Short mmCIF file of C-alpha atoms and ligand atoms in Angstrom, two decimals:
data_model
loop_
_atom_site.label_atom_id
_atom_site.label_comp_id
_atom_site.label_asym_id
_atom_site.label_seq_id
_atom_site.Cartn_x
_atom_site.Cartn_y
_atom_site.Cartn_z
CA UNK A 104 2.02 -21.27 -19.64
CA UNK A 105 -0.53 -20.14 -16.98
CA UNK A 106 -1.88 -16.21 -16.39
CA UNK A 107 0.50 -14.51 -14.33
CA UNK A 108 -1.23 -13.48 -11.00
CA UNK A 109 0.09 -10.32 -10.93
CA UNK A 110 0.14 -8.08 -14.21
CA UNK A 111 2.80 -5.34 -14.70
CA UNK A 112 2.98 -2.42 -16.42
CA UNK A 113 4.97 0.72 -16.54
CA UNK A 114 3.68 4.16 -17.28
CA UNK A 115 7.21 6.65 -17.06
CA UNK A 116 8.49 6.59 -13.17
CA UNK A 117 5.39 4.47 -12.37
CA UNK A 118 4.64 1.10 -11.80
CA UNK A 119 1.28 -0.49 -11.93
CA UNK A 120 0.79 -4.20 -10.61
CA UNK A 121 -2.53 -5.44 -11.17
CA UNK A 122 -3.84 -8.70 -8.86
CA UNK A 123 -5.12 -11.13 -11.91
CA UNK A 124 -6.96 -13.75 -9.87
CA UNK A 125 -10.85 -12.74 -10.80
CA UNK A 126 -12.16 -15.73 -10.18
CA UNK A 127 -11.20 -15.48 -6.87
CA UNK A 128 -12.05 -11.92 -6.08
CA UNK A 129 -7.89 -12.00 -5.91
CA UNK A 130 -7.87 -13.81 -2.76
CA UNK A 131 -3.99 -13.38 -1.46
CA UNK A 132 -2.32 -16.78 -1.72
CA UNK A 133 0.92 -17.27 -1.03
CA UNK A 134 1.59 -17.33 -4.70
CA UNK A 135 -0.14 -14.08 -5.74
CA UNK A 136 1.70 -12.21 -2.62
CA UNK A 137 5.19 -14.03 -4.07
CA UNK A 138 4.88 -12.44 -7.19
CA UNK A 139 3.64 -9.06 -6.01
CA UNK A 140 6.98 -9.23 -3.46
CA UNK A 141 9.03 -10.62 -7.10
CA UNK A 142 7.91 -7.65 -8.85
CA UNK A 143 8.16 -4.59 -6.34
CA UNK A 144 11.15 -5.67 -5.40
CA UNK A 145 12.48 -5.28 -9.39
CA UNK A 146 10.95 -1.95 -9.20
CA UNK A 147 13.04 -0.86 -5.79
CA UNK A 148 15.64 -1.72 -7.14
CA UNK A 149 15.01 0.04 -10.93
CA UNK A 150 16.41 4.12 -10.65
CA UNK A 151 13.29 4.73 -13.15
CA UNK A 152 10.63 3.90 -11.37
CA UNK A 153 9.72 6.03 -8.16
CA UNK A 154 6.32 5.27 -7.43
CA UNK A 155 4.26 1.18 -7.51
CA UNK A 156 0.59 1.56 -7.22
CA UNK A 157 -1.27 -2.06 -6.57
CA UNK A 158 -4.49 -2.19 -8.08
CA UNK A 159 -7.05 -4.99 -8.45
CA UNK A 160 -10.65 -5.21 -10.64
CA UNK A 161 -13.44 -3.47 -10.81
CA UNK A 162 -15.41 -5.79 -8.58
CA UNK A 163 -12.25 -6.91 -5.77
CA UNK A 164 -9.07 -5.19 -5.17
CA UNK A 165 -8.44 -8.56 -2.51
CA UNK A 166 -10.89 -10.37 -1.27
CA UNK A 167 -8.34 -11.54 1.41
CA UNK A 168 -6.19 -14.40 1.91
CA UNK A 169 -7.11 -17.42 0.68
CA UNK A 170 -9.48 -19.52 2.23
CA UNK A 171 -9.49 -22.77 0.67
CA UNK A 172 -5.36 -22.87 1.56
CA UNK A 173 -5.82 -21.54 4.71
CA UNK A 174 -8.70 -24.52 5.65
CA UNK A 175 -6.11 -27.13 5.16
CA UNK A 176 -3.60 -25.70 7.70
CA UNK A 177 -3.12 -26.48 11.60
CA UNK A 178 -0.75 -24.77 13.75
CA UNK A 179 2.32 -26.13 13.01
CA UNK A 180 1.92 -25.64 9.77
CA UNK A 181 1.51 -21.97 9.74
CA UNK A 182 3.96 -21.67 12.64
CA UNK A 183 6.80 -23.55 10.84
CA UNK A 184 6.27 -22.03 7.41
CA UNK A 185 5.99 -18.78 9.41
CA UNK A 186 2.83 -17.86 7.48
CA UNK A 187 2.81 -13.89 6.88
CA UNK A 188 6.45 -13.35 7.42
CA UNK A 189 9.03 -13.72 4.06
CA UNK A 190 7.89 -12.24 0.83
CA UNK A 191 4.44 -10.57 2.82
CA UNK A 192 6.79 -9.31 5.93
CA UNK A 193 8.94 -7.65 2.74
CA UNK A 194 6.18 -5.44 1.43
CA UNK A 195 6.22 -3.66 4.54
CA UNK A 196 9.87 -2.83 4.19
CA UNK A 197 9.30 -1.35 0.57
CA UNK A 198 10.93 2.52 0.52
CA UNK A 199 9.43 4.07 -2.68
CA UNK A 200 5.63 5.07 -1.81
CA UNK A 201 2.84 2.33 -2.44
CA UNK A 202 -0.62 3.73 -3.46
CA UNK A 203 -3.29 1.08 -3.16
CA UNK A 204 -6.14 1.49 -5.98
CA UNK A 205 -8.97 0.48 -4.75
CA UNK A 206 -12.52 -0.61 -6.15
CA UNK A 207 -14.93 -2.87 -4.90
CA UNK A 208 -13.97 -5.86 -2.12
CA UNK A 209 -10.60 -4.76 0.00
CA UNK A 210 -11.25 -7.82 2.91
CA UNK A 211 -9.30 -9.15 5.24
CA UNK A 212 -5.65 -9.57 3.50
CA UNK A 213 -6.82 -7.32 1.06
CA UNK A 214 -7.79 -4.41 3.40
CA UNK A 215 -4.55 -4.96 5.53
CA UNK A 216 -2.62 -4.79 2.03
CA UNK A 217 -4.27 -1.58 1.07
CA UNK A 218 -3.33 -0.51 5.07
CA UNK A 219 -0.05 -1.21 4.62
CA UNK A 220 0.22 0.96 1.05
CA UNK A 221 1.16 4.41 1.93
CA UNK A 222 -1.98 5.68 0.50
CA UNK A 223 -5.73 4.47 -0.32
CA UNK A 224 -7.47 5.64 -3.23
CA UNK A 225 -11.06 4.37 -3.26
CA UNK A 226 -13.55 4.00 -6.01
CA UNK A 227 -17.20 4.98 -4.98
CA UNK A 228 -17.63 1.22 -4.80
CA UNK A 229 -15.34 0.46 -2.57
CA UNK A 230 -15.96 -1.89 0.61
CA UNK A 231 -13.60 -2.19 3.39
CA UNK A 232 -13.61 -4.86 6.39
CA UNK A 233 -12.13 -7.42 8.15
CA UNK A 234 -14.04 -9.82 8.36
CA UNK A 235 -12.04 -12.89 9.86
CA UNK A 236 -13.79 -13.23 12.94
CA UNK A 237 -16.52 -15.24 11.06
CA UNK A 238 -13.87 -17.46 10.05
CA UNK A 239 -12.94 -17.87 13.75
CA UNK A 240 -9.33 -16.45 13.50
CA UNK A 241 -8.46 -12.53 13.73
CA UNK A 242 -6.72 -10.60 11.49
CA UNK A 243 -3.00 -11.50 10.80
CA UNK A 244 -1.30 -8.96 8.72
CA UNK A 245 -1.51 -5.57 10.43
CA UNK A 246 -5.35 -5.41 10.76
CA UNK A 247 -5.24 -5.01 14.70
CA UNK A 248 -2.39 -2.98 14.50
CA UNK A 249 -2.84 -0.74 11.67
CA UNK A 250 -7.09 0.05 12.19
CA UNK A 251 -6.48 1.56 15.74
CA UNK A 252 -4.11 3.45 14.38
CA UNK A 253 -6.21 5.15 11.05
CA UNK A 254 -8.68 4.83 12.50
CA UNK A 255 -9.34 4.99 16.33
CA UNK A 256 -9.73 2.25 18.77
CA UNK A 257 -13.72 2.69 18.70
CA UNK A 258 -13.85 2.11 15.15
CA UNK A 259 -11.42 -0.72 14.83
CA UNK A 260 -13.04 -2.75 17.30
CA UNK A 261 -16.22 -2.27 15.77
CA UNK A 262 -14.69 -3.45 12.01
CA UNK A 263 -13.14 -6.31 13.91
CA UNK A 264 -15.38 -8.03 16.34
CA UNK A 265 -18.35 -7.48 14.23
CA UNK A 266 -16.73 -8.46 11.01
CA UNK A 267 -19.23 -4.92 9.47
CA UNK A 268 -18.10 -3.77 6.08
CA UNK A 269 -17.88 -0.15 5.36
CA UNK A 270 -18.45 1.85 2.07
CA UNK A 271 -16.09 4.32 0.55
CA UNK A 272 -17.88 6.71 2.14
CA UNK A 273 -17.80 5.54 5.38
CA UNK A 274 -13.76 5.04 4.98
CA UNK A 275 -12.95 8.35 4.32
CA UNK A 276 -15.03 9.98 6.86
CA UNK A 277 -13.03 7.76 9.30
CA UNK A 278 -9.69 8.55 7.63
CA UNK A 279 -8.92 4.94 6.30
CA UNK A 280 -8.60 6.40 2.79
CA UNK A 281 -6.45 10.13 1.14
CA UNK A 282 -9.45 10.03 -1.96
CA UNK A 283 -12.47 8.58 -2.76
CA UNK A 284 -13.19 9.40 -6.48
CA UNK A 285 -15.83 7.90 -9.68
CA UNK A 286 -15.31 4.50 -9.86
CA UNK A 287 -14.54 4.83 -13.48
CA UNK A 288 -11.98 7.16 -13.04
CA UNK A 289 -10.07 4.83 -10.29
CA UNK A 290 -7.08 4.90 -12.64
CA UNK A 291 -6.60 7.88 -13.75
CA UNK A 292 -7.56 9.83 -10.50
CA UNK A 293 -4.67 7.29 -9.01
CA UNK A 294 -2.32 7.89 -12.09
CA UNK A 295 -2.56 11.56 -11.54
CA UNK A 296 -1.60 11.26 -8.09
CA UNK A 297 1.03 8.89 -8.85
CA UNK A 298 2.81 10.88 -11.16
CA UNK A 299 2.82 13.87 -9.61
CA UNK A 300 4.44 12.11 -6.64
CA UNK A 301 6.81 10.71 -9.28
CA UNK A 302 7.89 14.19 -10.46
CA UNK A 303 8.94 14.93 -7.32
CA UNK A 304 13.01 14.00 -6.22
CA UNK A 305 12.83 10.20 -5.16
CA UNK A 306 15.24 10.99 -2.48
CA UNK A 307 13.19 13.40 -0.72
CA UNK A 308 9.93 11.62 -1.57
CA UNK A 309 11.35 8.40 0.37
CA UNK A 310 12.75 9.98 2.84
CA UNK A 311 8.90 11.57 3.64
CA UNK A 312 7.69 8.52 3.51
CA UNK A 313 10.29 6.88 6.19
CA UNK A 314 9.42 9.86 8.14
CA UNK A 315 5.66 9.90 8.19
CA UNK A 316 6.13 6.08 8.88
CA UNK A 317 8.38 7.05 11.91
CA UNK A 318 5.39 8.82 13.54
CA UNK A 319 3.77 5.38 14.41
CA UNK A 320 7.25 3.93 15.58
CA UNK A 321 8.49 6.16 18.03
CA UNK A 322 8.02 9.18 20.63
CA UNK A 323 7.30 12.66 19.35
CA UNK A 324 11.25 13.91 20.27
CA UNK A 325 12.55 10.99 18.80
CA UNK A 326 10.25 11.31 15.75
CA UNK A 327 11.25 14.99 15.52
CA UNK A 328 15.08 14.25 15.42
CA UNK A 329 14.37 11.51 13.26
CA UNK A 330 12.85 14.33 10.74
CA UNK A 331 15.37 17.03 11.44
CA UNK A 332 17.99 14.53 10.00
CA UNK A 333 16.37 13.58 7.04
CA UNK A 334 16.04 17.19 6.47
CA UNK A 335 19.45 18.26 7.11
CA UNK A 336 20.08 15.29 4.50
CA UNK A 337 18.42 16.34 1.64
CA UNK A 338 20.35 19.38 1.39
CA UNK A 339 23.64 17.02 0.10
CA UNK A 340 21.10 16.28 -2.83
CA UNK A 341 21.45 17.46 -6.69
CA UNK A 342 17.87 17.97 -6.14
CA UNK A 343 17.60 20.34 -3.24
CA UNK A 344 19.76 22.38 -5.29
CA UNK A 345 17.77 22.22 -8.42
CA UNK A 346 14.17 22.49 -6.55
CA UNK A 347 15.52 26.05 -4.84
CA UNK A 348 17.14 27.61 -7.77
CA UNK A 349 14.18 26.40 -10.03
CA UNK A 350 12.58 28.28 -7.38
CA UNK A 351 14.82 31.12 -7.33
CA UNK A 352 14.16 31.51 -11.32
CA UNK A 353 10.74 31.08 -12.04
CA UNK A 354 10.74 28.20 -14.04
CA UNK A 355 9.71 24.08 -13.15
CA UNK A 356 12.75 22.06 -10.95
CA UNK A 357 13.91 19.34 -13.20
CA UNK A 358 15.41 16.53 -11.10
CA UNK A 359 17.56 13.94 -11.37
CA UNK A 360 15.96 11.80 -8.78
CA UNK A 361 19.75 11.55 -6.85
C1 LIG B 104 -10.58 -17.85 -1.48
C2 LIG B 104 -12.35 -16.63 -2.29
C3 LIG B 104 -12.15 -15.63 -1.30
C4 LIG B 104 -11.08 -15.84 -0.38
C5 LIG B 104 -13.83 -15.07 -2.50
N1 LIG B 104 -13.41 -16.24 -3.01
N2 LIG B 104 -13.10 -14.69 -1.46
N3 LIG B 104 -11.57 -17.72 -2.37
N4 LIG B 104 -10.33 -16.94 -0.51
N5 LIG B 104 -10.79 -14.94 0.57
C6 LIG B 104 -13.94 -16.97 -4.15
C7 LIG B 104 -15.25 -17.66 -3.81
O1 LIG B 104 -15.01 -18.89 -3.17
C8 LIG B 104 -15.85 -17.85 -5.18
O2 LIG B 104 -15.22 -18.92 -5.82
C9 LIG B 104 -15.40 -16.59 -5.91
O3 LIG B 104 -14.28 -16.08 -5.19
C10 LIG B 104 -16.47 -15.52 -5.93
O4 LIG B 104 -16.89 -15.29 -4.60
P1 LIG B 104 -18.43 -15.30 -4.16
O5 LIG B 104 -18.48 -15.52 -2.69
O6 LIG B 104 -19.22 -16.24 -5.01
O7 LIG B 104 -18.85 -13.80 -4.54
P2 LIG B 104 -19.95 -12.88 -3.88
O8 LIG B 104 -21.20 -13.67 -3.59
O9 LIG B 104 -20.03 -11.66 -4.74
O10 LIG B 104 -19.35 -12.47 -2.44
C11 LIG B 104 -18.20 -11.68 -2.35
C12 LIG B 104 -17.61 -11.73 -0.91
C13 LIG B 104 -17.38 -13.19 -0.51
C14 LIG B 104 -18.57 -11.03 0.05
C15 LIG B 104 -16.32 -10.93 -0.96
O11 LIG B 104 -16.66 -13.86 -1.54
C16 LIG B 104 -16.61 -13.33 0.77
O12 LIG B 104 -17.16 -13.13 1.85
N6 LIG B 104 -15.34 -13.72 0.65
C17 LIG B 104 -14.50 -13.98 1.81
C18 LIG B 104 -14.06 -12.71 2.47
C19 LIG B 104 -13.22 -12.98 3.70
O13 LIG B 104 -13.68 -13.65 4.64
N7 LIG B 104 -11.98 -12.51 3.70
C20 LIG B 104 -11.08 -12.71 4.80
C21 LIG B 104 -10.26 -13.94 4.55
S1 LIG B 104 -9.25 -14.32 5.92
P3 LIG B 104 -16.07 -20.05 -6.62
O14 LIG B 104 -15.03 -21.05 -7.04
O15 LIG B 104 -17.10 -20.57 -5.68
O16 LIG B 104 -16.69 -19.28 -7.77
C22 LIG B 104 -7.92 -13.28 5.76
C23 LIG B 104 -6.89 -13.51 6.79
C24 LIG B 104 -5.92 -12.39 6.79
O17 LIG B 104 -7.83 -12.49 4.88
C25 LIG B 104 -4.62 -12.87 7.26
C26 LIG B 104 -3.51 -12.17 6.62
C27 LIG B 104 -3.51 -12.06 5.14
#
């Protein structure tokens, strides 16, 4: 049987998929992103789990999508096959936060995946761009959509039409990533994060999440209400009442994640 191209693991309410295509700096093909959309959606669905982080190697967390697929293709066939909608359109409908571990190439695909994670940790060695221009196409998964909005218009247009890649460095200055930390302490620097979002109650942790994402999708009054509802939700929540009386007592909230 051949390698899996995506590697799970579980660590408690946290899931870990690694992209295991090194050869290829984990260039994105349509495979790799069908199993990534395979497993997360196993872990949606799982009560256990509150929190996926994607993660890639030391040297590429995604080098983009794939090249050598993508030379073959004309129009119709990426029109027809609807190329970036199905399983890659369905990571951007995922609920429980994403955290995107991230050490050395994050191109293309692979920066526009980290984009669309809810938040970027970077190893030192990171390197961020989108370069498609050079291949004479743009970016096609949230690149010109997503930059302007982390980022500025000044700054994406730069990334874009120049095809420059920036350092770690560079990325958080501009507010592309939440951390930069050691590059050999990508993992656990991420794990720590993840699990104390996991400790949290999953129903207010997704409903923050929805929120936050609501900011880029609507008005500020509509993005408001949108908030005040969630809020006034979270109060019919076993947690809400265990978080305030935890409070109330002095001691840690243990929840039950309903
Ligand atoms: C297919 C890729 C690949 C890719 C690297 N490889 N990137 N294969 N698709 N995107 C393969 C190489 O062909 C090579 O295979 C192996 O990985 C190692 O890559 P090298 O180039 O030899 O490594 P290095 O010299 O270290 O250079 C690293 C690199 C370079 C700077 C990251 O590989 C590179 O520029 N890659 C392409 C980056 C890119 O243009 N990404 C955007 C793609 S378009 P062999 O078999 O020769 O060893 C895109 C469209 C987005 O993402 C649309 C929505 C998803």
């Amino acid at each position: 049987m051949s390698e899996p191209l995506v590697l799970v693991q579980t660590h408690g309410r946290v899931a870990v998929l690694t992209l295991n295509r090194p050869k290829a700096l984990n260039a994105l093909s349509n495979e790799v992103v069908a199993e990534l959309a395979q497993a997360i959606r196993g872990f949606e669905a799982d009560p256990n789990i509150s929190v996926i982080v994607l993660t890639g190697n030391e040297k590429a967390f995604a080098a983009g999508a794939d090249i050598g697929a993508m030379s073959q293709w004309n129009f119709s066939d990426v029109y027809n096959a609807d190329y970036l909608g199905g399983d890659w359109q369905y990571l951007r409908d995922v609920r429980k936060p994403l955290i995107a571990a991230v050490a050395g190439y994050a191109l293309g695909g692979g920066c526009e995946l980290a984009m669309l994670c809810d938040m970027i940790i970077a190893a030192e060695n990171a390197r961020f761009g989108q370069p498609e221009i050079k291949l004479g196409i743009i970016p096609g998964y949230g690149g010109t959509q997503r930059l302007p909005r982390a980022i500025g218009k000044a700054k994406a247009m730069d990334l874009v039409l120049t095809a420059r890649m920036i350092s770690a460095q560079e990325a958080d200055q501009m507010g592309l990533v939440s951390r930069v930390v050691p590059t050999e302490q990508l993992m656990e620097k991420t794990m720590e994060v993840a699990q104390t979002i996991a400790s949290m109650s999953l129903p207010s942790v997704m409903m923050a999440k929805e929120s936050i994402n609501r900011a880029y999708e609507s008005g500020l009054s509509e993005g408001l209400m949108f908030e005040r509802r969630n809020f006034h939700a979270l109060f019919s929540t076993e947690d809400q009442k265990e978080g305030m009386a935890a409070f109330v007592e002095k001691r840690q909230p243990d929840f039950k994640h309903k």
